[in-house]
PDB file of C-alpha atoms in Angstrom:
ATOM      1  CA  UNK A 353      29.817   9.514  -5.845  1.00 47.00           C
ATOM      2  CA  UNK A 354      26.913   8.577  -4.217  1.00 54.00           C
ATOM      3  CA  UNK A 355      26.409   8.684  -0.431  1.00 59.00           C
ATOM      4  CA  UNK A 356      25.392   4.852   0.771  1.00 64.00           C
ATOM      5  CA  UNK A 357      23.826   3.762   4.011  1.00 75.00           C
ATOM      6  CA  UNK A 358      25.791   1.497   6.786  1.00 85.00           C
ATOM      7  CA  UNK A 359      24.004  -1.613   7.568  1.00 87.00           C
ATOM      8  CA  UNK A 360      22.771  -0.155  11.039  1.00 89.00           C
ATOM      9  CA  UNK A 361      21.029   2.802   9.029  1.00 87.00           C
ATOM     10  CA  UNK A 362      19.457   0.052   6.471  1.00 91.00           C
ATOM     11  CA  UNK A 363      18.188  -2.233   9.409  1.00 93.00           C
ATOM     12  CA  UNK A 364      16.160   0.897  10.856  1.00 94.00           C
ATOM     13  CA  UNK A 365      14.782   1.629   7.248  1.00 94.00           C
ATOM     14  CA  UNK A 366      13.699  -2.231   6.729  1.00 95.00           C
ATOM     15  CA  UNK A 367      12.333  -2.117  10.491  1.00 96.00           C
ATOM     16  CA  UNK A 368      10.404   0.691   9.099  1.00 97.00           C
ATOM     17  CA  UNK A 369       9.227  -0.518   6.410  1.00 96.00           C
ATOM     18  CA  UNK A 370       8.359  -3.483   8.078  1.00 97.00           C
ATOM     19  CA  UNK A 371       6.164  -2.169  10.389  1.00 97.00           C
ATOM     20  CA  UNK A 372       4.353  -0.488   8.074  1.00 97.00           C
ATOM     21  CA  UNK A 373       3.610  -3.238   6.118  1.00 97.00           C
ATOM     22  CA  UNK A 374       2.476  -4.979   8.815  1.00 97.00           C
ATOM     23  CA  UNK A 375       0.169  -2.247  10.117  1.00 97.00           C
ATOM     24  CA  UNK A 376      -1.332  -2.319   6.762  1.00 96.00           C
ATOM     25  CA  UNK A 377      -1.726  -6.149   6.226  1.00 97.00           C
ATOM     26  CA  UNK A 378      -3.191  -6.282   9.853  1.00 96.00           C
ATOM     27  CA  UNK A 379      -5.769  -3.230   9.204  1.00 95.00           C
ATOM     28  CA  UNK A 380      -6.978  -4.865   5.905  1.00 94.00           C
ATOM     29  CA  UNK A 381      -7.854  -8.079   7.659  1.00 94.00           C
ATOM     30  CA  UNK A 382      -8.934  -6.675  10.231  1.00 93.00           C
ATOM     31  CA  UNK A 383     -11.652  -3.982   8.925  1.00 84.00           C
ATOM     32  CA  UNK A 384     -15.012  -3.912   7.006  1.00 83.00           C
ATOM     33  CA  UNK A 385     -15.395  -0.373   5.787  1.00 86.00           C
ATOM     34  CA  UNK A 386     -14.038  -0.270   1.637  1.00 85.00           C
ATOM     35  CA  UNK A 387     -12.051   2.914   2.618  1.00 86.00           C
ATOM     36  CA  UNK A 388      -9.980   1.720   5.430  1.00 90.00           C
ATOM     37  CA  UNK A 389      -9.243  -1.377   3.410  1.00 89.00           C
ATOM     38  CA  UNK A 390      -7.995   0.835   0.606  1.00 88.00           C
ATOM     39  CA  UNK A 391      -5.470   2.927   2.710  1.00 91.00           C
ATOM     40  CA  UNK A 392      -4.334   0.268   4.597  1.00 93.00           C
ATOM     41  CA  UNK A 393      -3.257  -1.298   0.793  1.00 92.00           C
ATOM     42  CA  UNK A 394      -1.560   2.248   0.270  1.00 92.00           C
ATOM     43  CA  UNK A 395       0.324   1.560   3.601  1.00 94.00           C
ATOM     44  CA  UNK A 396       1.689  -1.552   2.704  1.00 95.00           C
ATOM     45  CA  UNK A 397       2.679   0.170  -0.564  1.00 93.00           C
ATOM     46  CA  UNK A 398       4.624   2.552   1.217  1.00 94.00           C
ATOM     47  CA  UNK A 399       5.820   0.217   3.485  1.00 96.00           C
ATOM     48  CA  UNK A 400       7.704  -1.346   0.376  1.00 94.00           C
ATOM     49  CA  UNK A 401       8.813   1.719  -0.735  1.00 94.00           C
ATOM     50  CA  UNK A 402      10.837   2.517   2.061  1.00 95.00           C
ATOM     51  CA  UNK A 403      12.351  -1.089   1.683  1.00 94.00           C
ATOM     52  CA  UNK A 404      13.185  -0.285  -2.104  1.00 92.00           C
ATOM     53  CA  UNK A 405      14.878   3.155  -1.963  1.00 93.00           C
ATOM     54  CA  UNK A 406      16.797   1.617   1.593  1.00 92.00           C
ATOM     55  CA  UNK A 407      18.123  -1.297  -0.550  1.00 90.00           C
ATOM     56  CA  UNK A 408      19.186   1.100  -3.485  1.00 90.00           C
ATOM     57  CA  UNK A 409      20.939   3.633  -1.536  1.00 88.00           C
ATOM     58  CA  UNK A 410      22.544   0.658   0.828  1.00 89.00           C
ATOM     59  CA  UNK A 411      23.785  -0.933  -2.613  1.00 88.00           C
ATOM     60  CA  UNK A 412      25.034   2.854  -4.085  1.00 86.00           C
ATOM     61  CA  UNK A 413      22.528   2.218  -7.132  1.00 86.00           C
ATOM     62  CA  UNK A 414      19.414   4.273  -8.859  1.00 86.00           C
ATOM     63  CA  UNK A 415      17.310   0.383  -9.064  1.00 88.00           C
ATOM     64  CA  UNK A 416      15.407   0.993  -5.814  1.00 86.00           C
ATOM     65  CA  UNK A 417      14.674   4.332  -7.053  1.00 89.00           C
ATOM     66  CA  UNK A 418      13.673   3.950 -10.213  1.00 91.00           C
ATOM     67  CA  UNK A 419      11.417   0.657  -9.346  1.00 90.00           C
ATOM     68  CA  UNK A 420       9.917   2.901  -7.008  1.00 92.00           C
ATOM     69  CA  UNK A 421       8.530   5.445  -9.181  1.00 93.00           C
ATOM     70  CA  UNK A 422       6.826   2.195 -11.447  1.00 92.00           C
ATOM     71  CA  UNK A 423       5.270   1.232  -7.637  1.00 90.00           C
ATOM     72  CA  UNK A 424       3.826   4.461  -7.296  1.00 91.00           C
ATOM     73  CA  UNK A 425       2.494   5.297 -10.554  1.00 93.00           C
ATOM     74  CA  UNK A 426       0.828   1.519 -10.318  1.00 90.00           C
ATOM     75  CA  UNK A 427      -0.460   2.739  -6.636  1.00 89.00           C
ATOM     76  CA  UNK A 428      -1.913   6.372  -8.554  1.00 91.00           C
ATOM     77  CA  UNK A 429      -3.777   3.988 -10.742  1.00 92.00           C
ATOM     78  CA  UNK A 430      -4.695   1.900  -8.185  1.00 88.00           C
ATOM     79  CA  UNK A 431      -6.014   4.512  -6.276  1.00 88.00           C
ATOM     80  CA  UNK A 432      -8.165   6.124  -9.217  1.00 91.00           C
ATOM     81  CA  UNK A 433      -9.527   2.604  -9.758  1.00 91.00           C
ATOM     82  CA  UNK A 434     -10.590   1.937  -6.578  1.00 87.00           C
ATOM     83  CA  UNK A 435     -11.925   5.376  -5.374  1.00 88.00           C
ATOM     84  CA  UNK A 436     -14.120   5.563  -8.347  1.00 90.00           C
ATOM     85  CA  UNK A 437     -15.224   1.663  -7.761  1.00 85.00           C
ATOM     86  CA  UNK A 438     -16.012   2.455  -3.693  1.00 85.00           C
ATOM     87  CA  UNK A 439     -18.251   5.759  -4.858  1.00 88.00           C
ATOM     88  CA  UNK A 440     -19.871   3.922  -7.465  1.00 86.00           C
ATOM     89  CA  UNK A 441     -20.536   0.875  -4.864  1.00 82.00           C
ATOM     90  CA  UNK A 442     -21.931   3.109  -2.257  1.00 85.00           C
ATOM     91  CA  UNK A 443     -24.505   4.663  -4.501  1.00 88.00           C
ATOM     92  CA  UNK A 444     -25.684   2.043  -5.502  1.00 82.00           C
ATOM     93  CA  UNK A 445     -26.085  -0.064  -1.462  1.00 81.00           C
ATOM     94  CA  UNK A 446     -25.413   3.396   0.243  1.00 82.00           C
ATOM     95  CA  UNK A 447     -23.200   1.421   2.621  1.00 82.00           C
ATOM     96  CA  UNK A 448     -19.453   0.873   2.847  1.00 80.00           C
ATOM     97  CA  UNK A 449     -19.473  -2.587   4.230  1.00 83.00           C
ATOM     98  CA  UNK A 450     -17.253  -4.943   2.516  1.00 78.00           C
ATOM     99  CA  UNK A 451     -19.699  -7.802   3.724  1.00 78.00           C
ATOM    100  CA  UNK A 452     -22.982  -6.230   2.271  1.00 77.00           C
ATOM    101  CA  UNK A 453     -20.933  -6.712  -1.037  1.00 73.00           C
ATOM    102  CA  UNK A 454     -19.850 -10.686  -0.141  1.00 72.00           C
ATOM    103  CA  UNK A 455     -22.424 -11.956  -2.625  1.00 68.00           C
ATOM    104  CA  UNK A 456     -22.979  -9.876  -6.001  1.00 65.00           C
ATOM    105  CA  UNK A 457     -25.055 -10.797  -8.326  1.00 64.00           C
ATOM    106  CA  UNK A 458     -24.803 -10.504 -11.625  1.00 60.00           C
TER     107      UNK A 458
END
């Protein structure tokens, strides 16, 4: 049998996870530089992490779990993706703006 969280141990996890989300959503809006807007997306992925394995273990089942191991393999991927597309961006304007790349051209 699995151990399951009370519903005052799930609220902290969603607070949590909430706040983490929000830090990340706020710090993507909020900055310019490609890097910073790339871990605050990581945040907000963990931020819904925490919310999936809270829900799973508040329910007794492996769901959360398991749905968060697909979120993080997608956020591994991500992160190749974008690293690769940030290094390749900056040699080519040598800055890390995200307005000096508003209007590409083609």
């Amino acid at each position: 049998m699995t151990p399951t969280l009370d519903q005052t141990g799930l609220i902290h996890f969603l607070a949590v996870g909430g706040i983490m989300f929000a830090i990340g959503m706020i710090g993507f809006v909020a900055r310019r530089n490609l890097i910073m807007m790339f871990l605050c997306t990581e945040l907000m992925f963990q931020g819904v992490v925490i919310n999936l394995v809270a829900f799973g273990a508040f329910h007794g089942n492996f769901a959360g779990q398991a749905f968060t191991i697909f979120v993080l393999v997608i956020a591994a991927a991500e992160a190749s993706l974008a690293l690769g597309l940030i290094v390749l961006l900056f040699r080519h304007k040598a800055t890390l703006d995200a307005d000096a790349w508003r209007e590409l051209k083609g």
